[in-house]
Structures are given as C-alpha cells and as structure tokens.
PDB file of C-alpha atoms in Angstrom:
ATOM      1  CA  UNK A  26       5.489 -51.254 -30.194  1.00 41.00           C
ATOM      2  CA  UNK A  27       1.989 -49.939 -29.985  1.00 60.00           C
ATOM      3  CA  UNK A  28       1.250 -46.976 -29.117  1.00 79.00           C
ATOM      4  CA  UNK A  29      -0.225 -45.723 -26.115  1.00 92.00           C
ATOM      5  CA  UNK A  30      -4.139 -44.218 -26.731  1.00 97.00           C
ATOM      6  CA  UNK A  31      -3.944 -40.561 -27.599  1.00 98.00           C
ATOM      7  CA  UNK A  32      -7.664 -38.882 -26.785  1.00 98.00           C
ATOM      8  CA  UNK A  33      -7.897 -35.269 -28.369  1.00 98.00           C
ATOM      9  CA  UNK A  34     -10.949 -33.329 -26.688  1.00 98.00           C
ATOM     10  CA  UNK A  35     -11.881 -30.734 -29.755  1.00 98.00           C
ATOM     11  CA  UNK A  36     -14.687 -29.494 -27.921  1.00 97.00           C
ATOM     12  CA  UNK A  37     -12.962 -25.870 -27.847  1.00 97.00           C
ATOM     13  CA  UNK A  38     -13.003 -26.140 -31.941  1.00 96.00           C
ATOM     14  CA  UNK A  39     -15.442 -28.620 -33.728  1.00 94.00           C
ATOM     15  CA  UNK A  40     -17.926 -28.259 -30.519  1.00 94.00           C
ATOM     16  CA  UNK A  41     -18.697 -25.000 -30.131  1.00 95.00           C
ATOM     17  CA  UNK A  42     -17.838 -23.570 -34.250  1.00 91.00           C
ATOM     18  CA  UNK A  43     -21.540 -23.874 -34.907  1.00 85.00           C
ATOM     19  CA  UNK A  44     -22.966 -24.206 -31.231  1.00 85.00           C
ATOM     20  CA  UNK A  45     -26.488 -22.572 -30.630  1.00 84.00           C
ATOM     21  CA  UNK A  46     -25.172 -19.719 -28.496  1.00 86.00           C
ATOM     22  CA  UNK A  47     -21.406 -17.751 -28.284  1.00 92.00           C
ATOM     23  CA  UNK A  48     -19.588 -18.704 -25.506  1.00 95.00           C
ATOM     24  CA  UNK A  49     -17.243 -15.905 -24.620  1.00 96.00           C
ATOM     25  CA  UNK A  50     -13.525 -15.999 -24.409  1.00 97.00           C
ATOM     26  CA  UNK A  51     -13.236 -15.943 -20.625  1.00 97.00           C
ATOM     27  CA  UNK A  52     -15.813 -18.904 -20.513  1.00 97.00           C
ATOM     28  CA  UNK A  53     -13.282 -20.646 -23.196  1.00 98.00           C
ATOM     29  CA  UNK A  54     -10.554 -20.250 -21.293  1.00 98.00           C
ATOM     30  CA  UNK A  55     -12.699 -21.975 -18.857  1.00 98.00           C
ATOM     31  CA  UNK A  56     -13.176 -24.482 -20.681  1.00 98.00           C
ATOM     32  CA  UNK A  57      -9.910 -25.349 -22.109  1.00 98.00           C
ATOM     33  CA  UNK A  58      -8.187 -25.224 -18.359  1.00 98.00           C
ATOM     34  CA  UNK A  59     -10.601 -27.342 -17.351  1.00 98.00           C
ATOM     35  CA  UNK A  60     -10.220 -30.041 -19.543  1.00 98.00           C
ATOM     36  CA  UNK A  61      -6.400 -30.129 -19.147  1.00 98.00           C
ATOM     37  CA  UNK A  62      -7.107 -30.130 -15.424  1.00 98.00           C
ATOM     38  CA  UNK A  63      -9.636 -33.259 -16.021  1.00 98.00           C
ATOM     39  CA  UNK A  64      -6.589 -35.004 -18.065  1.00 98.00           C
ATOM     40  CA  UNK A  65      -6.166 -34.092 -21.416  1.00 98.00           C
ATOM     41  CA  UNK A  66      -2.629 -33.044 -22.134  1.00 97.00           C
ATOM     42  CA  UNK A  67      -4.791 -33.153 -26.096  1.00 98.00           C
ATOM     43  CA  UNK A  68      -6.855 -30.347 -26.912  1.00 98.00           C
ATOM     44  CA  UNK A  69      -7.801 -28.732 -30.267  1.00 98.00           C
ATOM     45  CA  UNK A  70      -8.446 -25.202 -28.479  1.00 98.00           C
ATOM     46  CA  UNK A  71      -9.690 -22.976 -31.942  1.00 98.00           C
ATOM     47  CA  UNK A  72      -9.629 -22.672 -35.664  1.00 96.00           C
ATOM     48  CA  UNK A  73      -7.395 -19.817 -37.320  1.00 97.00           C
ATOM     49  CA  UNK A  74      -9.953 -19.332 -39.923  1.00 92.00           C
ATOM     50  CA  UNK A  75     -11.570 -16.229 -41.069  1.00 89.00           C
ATOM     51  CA  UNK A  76     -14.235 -14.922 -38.638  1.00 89.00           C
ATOM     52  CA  UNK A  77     -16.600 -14.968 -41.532  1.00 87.00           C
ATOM     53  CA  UNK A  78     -16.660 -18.411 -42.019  1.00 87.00           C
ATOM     54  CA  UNK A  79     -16.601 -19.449 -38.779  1.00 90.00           C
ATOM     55  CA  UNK A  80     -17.997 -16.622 -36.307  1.00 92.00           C
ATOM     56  CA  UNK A  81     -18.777 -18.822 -33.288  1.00 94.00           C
ATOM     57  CA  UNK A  82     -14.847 -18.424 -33.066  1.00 96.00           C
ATOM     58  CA  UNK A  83     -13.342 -14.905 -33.556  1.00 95.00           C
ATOM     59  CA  UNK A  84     -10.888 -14.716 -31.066  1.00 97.00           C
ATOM     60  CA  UNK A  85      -8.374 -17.764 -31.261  1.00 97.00           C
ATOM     61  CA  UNK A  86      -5.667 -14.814 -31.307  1.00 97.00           C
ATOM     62  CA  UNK A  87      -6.969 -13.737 -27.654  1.00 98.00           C
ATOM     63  CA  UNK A  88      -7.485 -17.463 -26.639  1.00 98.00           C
ATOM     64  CA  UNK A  89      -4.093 -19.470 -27.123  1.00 98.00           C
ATOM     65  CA  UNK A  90      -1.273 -17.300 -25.562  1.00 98.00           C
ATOM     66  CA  UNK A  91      -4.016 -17.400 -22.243  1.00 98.00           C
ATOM     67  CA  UNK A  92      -3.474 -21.559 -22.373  1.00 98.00           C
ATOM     68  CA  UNK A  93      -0.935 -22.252 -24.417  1.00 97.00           C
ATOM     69  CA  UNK A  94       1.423 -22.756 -21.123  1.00 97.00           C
ATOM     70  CA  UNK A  95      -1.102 -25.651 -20.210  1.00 98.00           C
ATOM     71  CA  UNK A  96      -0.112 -28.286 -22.501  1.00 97.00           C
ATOM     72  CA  UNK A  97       2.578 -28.828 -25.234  1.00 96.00           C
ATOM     73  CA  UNK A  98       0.162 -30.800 -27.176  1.00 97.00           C
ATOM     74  CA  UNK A  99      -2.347 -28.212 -28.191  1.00 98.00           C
ATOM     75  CA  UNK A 100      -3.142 -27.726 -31.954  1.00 98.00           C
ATOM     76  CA  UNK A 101      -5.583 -25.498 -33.790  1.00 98.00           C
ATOM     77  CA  UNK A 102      -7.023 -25.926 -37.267  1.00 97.00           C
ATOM     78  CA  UNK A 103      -5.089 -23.601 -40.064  1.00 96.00           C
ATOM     79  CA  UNK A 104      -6.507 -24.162 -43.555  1.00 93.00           C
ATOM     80  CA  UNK A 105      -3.423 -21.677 -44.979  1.00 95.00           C
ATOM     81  CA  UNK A 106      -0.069 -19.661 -44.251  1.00 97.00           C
ATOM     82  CA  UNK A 107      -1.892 -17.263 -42.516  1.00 97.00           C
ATOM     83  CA  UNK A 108      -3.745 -19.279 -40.319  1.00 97.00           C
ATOM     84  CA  UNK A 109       0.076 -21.181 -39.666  1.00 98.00           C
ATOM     85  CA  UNK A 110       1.746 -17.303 -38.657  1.00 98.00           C
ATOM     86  CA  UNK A 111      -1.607 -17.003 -36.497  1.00 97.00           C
ATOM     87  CA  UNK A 112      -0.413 -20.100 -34.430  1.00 97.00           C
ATOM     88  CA  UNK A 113       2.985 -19.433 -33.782  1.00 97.00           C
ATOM     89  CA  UNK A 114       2.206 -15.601 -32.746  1.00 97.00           C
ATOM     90  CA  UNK A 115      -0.295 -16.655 -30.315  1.00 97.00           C
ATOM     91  CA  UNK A 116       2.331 -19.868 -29.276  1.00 96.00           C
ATOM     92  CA  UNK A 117       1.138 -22.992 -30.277  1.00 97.00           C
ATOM     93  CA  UNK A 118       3.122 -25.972 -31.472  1.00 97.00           C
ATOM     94  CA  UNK A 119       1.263 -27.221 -34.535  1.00 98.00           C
ATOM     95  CA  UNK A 120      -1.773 -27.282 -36.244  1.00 98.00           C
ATOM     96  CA  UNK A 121      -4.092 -29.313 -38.450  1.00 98.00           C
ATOM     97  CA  UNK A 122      -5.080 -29.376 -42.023  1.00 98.00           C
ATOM     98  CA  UNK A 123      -7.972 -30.353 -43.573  1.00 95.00           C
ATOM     99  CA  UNK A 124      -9.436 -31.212 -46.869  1.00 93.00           C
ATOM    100  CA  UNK A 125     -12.042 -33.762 -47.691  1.00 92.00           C
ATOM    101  CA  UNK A 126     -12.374 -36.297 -49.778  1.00 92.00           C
ATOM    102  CA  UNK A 127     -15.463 -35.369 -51.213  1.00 89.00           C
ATOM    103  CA  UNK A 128     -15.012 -32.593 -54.338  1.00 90.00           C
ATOM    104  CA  UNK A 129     -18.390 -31.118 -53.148  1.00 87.00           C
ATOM    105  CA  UNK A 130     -17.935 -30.880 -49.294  1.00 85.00           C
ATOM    106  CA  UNK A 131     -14.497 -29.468 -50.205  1.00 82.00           C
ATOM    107  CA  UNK A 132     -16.106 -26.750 -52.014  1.00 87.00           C
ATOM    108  CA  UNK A 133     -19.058 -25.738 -50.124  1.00 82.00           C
ATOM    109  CA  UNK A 134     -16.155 -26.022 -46.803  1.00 74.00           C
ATOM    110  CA  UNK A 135     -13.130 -24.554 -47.945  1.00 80.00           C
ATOM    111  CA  UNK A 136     -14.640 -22.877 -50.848  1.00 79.00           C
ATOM    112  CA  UNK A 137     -12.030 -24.463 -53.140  1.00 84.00           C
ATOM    113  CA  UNK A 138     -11.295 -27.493 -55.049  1.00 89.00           C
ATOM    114  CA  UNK A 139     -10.003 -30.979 -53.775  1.00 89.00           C
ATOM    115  CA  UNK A 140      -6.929 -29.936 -55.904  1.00 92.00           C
ATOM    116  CA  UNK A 141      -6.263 -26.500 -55.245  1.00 92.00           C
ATOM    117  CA  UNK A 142      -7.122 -27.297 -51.670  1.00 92.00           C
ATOM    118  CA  UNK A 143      -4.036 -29.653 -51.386  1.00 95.00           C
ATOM    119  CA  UNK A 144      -1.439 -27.007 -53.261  1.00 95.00           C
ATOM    120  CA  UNK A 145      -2.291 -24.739 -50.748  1.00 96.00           C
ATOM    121  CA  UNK A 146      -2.011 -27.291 -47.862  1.00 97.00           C
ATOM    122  CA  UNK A 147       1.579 -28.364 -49.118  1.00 97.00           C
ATOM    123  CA  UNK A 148       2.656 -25.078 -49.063  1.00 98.00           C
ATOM    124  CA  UNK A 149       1.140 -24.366 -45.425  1.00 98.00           C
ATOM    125  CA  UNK A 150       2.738 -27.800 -44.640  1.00 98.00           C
ATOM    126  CA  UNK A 151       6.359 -27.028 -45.703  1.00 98.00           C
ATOM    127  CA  UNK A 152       5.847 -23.144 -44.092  1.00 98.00           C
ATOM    128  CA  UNK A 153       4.722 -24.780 -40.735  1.00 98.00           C
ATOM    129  CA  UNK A 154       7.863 -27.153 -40.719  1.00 98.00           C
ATOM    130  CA  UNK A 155       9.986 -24.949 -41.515  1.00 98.00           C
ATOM    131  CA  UNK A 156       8.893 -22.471 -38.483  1.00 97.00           C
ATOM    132  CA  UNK A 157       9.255 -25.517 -36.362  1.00 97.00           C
ATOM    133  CA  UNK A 158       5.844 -26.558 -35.674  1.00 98.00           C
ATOM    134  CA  UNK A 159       4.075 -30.060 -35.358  1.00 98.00           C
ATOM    135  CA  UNK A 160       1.503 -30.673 -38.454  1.00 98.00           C
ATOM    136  CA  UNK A 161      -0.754 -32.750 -38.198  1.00 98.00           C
ATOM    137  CA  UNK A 162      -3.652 -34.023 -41.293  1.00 98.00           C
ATOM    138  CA  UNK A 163      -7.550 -34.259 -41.125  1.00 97.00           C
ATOM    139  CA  UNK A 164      -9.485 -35.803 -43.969  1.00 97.00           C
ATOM    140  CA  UNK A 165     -13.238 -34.771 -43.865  1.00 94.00           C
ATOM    141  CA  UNK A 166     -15.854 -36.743 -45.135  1.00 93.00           C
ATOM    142  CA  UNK A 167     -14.081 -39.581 -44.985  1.00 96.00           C
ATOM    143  CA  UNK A 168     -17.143 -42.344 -45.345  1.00 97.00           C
ATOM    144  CA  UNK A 169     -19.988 -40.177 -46.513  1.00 92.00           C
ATOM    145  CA  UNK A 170     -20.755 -36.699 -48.385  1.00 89.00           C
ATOM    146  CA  UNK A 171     -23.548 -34.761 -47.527  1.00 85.00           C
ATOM    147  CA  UNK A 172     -23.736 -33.996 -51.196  1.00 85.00           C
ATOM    148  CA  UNK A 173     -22.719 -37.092 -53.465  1.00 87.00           C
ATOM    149  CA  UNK A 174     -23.522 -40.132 -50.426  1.00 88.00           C
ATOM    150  CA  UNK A 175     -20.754 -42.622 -50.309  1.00 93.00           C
ATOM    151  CA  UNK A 176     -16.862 -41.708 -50.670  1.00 94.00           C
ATOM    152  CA  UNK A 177     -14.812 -43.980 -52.904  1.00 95.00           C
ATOM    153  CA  UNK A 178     -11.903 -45.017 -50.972  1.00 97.00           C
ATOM    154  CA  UNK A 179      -9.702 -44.083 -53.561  1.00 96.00           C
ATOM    155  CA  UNK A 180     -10.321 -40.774 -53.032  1.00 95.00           C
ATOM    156  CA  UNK A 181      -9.540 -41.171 -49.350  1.00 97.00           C
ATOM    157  CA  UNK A 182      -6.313 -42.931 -50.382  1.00 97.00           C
ATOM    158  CA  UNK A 183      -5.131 -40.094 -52.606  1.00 96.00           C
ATOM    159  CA  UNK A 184      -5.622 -37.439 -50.091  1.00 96.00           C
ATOM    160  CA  UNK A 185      -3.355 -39.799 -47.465  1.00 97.00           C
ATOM    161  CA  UNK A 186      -1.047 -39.989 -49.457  1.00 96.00           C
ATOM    162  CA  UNK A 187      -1.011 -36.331 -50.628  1.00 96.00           C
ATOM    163  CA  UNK A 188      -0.757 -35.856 -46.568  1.00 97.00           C
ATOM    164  CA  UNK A 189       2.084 -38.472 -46.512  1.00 97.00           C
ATOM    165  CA  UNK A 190       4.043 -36.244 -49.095  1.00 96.00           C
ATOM    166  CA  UNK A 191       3.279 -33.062 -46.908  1.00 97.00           C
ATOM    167  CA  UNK A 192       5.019 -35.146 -44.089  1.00 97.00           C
ATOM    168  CA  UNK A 193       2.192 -34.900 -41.468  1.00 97.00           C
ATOM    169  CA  UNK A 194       3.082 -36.124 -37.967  1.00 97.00           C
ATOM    170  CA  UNK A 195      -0.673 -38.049 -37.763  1.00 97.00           C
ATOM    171  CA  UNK A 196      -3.404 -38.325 -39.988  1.00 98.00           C
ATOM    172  CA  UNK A 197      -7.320 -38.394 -39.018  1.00 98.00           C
ATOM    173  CA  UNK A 198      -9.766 -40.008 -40.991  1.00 98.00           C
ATOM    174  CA  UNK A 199     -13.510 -38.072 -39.779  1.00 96.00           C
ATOM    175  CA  UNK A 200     -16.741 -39.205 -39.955  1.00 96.00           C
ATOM    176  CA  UNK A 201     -18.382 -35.897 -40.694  1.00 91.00           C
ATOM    177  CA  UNK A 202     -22.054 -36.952 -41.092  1.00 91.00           C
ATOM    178  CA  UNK A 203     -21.707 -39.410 -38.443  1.00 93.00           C
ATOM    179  CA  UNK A 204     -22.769 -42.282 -41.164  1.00 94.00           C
ATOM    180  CA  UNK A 205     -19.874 -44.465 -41.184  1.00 96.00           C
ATOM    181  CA  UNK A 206     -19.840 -48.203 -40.218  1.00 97.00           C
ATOM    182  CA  UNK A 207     -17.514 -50.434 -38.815  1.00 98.00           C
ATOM    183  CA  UNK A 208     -16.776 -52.168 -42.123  1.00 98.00           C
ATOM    184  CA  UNK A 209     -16.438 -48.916 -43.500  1.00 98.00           C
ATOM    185  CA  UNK A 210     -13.672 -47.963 -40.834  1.00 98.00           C
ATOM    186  CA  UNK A 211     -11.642 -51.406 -41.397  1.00 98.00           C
ATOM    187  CA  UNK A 212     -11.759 -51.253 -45.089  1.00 98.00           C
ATOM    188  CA  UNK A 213     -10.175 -47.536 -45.010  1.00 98.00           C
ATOM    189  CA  UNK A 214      -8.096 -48.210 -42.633  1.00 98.00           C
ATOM    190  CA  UNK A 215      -6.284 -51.048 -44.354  1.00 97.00           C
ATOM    191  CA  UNK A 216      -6.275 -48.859 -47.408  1.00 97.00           C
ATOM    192  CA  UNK A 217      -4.914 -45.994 -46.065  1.00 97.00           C
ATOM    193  CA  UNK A 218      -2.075 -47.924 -44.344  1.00 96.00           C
ATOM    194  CA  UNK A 219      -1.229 -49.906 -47.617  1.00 94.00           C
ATOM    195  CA  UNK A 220      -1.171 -46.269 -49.632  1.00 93.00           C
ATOM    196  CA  UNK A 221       1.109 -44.984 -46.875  1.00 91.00           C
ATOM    197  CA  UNK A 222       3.111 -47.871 -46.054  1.00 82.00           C
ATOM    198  CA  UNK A 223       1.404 -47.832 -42.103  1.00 85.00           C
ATOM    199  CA  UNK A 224       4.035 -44.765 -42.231  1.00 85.00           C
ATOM    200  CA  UNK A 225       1.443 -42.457 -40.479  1.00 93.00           C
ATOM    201  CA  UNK A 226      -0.289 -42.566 -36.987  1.00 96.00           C
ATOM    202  CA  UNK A 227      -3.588 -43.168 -37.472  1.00 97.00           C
ATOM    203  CA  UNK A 228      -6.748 -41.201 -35.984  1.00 98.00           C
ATOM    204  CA  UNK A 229     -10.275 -41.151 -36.168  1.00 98.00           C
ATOM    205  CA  UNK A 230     -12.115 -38.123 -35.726  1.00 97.00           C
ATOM    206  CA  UNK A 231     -16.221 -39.635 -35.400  1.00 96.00           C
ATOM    207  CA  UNK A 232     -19.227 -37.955 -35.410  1.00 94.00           C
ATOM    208  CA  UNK A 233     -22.151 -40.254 -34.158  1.00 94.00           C
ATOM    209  CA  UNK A 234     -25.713 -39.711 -36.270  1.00 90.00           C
ATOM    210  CA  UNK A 235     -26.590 -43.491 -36.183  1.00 88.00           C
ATOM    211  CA  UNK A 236     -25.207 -44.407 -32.190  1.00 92.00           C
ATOM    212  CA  UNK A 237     -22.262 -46.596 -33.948  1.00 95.00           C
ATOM    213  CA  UNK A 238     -19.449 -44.463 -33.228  1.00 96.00           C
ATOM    214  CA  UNK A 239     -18.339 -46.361 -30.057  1.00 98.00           C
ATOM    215  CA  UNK A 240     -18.684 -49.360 -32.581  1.00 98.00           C
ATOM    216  CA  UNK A 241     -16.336 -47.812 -34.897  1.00 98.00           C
ATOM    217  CA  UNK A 242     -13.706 -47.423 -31.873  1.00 98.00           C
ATOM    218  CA  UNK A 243     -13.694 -50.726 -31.215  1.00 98.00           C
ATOM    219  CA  UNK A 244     -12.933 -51.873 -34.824  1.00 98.00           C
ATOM    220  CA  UNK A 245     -10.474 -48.794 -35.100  1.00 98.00           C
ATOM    221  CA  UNK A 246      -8.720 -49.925 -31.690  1.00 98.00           C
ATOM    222  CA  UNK A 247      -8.158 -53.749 -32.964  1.00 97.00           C
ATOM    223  CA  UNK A 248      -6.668 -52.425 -35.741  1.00 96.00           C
ATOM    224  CA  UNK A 249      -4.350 -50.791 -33.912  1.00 96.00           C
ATOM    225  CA  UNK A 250      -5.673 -47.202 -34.150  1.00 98.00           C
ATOM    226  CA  UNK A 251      -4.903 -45.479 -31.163  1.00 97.00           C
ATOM    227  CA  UNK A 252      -5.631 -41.816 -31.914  1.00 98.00           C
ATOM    228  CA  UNK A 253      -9.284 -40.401 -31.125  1.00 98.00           C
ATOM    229  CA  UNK A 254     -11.174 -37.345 -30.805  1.00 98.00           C
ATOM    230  CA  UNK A 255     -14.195 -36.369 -29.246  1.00 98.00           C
ATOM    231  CA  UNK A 256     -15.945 -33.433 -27.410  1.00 97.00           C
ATOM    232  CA  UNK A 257     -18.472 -32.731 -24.492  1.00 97.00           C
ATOM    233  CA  UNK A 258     -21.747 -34.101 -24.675  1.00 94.00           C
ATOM    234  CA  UNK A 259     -21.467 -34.725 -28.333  1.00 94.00           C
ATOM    235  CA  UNK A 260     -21.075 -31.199 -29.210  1.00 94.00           C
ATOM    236  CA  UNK A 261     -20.232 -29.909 -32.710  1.00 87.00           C
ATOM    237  CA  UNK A 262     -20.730 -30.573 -35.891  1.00 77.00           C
ATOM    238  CA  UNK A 263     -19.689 -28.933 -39.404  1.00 72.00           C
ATOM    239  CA  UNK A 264     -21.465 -25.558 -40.882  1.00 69.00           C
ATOM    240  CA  UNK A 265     -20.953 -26.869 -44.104  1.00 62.00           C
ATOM    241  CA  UNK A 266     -22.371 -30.193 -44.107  1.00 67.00           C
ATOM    242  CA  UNK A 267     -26.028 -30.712 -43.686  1.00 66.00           C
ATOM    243  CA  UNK A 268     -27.396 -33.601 -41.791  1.00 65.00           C
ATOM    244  CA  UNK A 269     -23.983 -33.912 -39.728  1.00 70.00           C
ATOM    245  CA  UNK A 270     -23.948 -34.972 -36.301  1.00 78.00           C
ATOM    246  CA  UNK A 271     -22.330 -33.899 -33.409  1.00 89.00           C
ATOM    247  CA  UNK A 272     -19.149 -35.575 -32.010  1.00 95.00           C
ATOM    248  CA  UNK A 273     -18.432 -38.604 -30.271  1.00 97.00           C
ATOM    249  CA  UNK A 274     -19.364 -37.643 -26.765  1.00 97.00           C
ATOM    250  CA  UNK A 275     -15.833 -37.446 -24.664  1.00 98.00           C
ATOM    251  CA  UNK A 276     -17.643 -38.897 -21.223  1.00 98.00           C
ATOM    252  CA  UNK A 277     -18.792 -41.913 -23.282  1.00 97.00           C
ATOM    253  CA  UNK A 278     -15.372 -42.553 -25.280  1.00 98.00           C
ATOM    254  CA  UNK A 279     -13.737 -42.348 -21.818  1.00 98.00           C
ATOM    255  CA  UNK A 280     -16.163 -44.342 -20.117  1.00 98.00           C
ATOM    256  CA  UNK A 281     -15.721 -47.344 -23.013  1.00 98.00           C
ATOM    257  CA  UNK A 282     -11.882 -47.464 -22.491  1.00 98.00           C
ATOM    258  CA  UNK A 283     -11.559 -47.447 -19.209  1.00 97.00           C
ATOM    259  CA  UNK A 284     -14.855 -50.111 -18.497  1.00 97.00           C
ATOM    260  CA  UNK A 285     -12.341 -52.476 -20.874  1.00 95.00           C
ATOM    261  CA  UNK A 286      -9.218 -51.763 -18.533  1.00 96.00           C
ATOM    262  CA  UNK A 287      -7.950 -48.894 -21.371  1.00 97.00           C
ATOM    263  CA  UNK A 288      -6.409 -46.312 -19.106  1.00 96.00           C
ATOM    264  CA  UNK A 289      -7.069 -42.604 -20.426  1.00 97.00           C
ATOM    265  CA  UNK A 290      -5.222 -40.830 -17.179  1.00 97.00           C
ATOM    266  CA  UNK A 291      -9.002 -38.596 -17.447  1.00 98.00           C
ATOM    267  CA  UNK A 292     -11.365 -37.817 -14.387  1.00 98.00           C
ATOM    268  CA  UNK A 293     -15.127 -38.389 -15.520  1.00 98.00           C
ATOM    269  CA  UNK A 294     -16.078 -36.494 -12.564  1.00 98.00           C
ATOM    270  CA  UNK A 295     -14.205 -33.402 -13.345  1.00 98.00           C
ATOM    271  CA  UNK A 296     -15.658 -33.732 -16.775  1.00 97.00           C
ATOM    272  CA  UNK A 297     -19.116 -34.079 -16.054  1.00 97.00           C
ATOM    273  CA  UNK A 298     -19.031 -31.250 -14.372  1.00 98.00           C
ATOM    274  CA  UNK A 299     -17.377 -29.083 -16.766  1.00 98.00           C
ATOM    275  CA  UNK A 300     -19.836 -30.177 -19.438  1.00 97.00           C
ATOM    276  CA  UNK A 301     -22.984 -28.673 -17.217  1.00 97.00           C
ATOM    277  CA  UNK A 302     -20.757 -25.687 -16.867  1.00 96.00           C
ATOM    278  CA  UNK A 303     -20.654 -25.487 -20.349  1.00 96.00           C
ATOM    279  CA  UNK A 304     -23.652 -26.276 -21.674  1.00 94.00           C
ATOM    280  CA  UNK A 305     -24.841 -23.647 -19.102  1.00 95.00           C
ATOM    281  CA  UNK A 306     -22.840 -20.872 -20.382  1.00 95.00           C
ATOM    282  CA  UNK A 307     -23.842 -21.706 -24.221  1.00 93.00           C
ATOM    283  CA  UNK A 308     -27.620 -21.290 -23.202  1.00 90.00           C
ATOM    284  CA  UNK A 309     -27.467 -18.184 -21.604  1.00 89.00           C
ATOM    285  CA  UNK A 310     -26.093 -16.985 -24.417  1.00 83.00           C
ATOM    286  CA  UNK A 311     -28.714 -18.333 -27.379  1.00 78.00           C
ATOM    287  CA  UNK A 312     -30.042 -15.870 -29.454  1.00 73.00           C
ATOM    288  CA  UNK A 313     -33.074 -14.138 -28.822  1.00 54.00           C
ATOM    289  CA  UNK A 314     -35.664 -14.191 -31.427  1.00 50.00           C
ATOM    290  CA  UNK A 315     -35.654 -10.942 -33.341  1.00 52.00           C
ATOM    291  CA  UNK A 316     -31.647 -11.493 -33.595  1.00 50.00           C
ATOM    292  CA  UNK A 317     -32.099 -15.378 -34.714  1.00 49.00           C
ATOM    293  CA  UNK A 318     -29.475 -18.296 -34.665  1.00 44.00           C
ATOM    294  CA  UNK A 319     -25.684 -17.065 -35.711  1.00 40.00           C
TER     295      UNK A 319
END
C-alpha cells in the first residue's frame, strides 16, 4: 500500500538557523502552534546543536517542553548523544541525523569526517532506540557540494545504507544547494532503494536555487516518494554551504498537491498569514549596522 503524503514544515529549524534577524522564543512558540493549528501534525521545531554553531537557535531546551503536547510527530536535529538526552529532557519523540555525502560539506558542517561522522551517528542511533525514541536519517548534499560540484551516487548509496544499518525509521535525501534536477532525483532514488532493498521511507528535503524544486516533487511523487519538507516563504538555508538556497516554499508545495487533488489536511489561509507574522517578527529584529549580521 502506498503511503499517505507526509509534509514536514522545518521552518522552526532549517528556516530560521541562519535567518537575517533572531526571532525570540515566545515568537517561536508562535510559530510552531501556528503551524500545527494550520495542519501540520509534522514539524522539525529546533536543532540540539551547540549554540556556537548554530546561534540563531539557543534555546531548543526552552522551546520543546512549551509544544511538545501539540503533536506526537515533532523531531529536532541531534548530530550526537548529547543532542539525543537534550530531546528526551525537553520531551520529544525522535530526532534526525545528518551527514552528507560530500567529504568536504561534512567537514566544514559537522566539523568531522564522512567516517567519523557515521561512528558517532550509530552510536547516537542505538542510544536514541534504546531510550525509546523515533530516529529518523538526513543525507545533505545529496546532488551537489558547494565544494567538489556533483555527488557520486555511490557515495549517497553508502551513507543509506550506513542509515539502513542504524535502523532509521525514514531517510531524506536534501538538496542543499538547491541544484538538483529531476533526473538527478530519479536516478538516486532508484539507487538508494536498490542499496536498501526499498526497506526505508523515502523523503526529500529540497532547497530551490534554480525554481525546479516543485519539478523534483513531481518526479519524487511518481516514484512513490511520499515524504517532503519545506518551510515558509522559502526560508532557510545551510551556514555551511555557500551558494545554498532557501527551502521549498511550504504555501507553494501545498498549493501543487492539492491543485492535483493531493489532500495535505493544511489551511493556506492560516499559513499565509502566519508567514507575514513571521517574516514581520524576523525584520524587526535584523541587526543594526554597527552590530552586523549574526
């Protein structure tokens, strides 16, 4: 049986980790109630990593046990064990992992190698399960490096199946720079599924540099992809990759399922609206000039 289309709003993670101006916890909060409220029982609502590395989100800790009652389905990012006792303090259910498939993105993102990087993941994977928790498996730079251009698929391949072995519950191929192509998505999608034995729900998590990310939904979808994420007028983006675009913007994702009779259960009126509330909040709080950009 197919399954039924899973979209995962991230804009409380990958949209505002390198926004232009802090939005506050209270306005976070905000934002994460409203987007449940709007229809999305999916939301990545913060990253458990180091404030140093990402400061546009400090206060995950504060954040979850205010909406963690809202959903069942939320998930944060948690690159370690830490990051894994971080989640179930503040009373989430699971969290993602990430590591790309690009040796130099890896390092200049997680500061570690491809390698060591996964050792540490299968560690945080078996701690996770063993505390009960959904995990779930992200591989960045999926299509494109900022650093070395195109990504062999064999290296995409070797991370699924290093995430197959860790026993994720869904795997997410992303688009960091926003580069890749539908023939691109098809050709690592079939890979992936051959490497894993189509064991693993698959996701694609699409940034959209070119304007062929809705493109790259459609070839996902016929292939029976049924997992997406997006955020709030194509917010986000990653620190650590130059040249990457922002997200798939959640209004237009929704918009393209349902104008194909794809029910999402999501109210674009409730989410336009939250997006100007947002977008309001994150430029009354840009830096001034003598402080500069965060």
């Amino acid at each position: 049986m197919t399954e039924a289309l899973v979209i995962t709003d991230v804009t409380p993670r990958d949209g505002l980790q390198d926004a232009s101006g802090f939005v506050p916890l209270e306005d976070k909060i905000a934002l994460v109630e409203g987007l449940v409220s709007a229809g999305f029982a999916h939301v990545e609502v913060t990253s458990f990593v180091h404030p140093l590395r990402i400061p546009m989100l400090p206060d995950g800790d504060q954040l979850v046990p205010q909406v963690a009652h809202l959903s069942k389905h939320l998930v944060a990012l948690a690159p370690n064990i830490k990051g894994v006792e971080r989640a179930i303090t503040a009373g989430l259910p699971a969290v993602m992992l990430v590591a790309s498939a690009s040796e130099s993105h890896n390092q200049a993102n997680l500061n570690r190698s491809r390698r060591d990087t996964l050792a540490i993941l299968s560690e945080t994977a078996r701690y996770a399960h063993s505390r009960g928790l959904l995990v779930h498996g992200a591989i960045s730079a999926a299509f494109e490096c900022p650093f070395e251009g195109w990504v062999p698929v064999a290296n995409v391949v070797e991370m699924a199946q290093a995430y197959r072995e860790m026993g994720v519950t869904t795997l997410n191929l992303a688009d960091t720079l926003g580069t890749a192509t539908p023939k691109m998505v098809k050709e690592r999608i079939h890979a992936v599924r051959e490497a894993t034995d189509s064991s693993i729900p698959l996701g694609l998590h699409l940034h959209d540099r070119q304007g062929w990310a809705l493109a790259n939904v459609a070839m996902a979808y016929e292939w029976d992809v049924r997992h997406f994420e997006s955020a709030l007028g194509g917010l986000g983006g990653c620190p650590y990759a130059p040249g990457a675009a922002g997200n798939v913007d959640t209004e237009k994702l929704v918009a393209f399922f349902e104008a194909q009779g794809i029910t999402t259960g999501v109210d674009l009126d409730k989410l336009a609206i939250l997006r100007r509330q947002l977008l309001n909040v994150i430029a009354r709080h840009l830096p001034t000039p003598e402080e500069g950009a965060s």
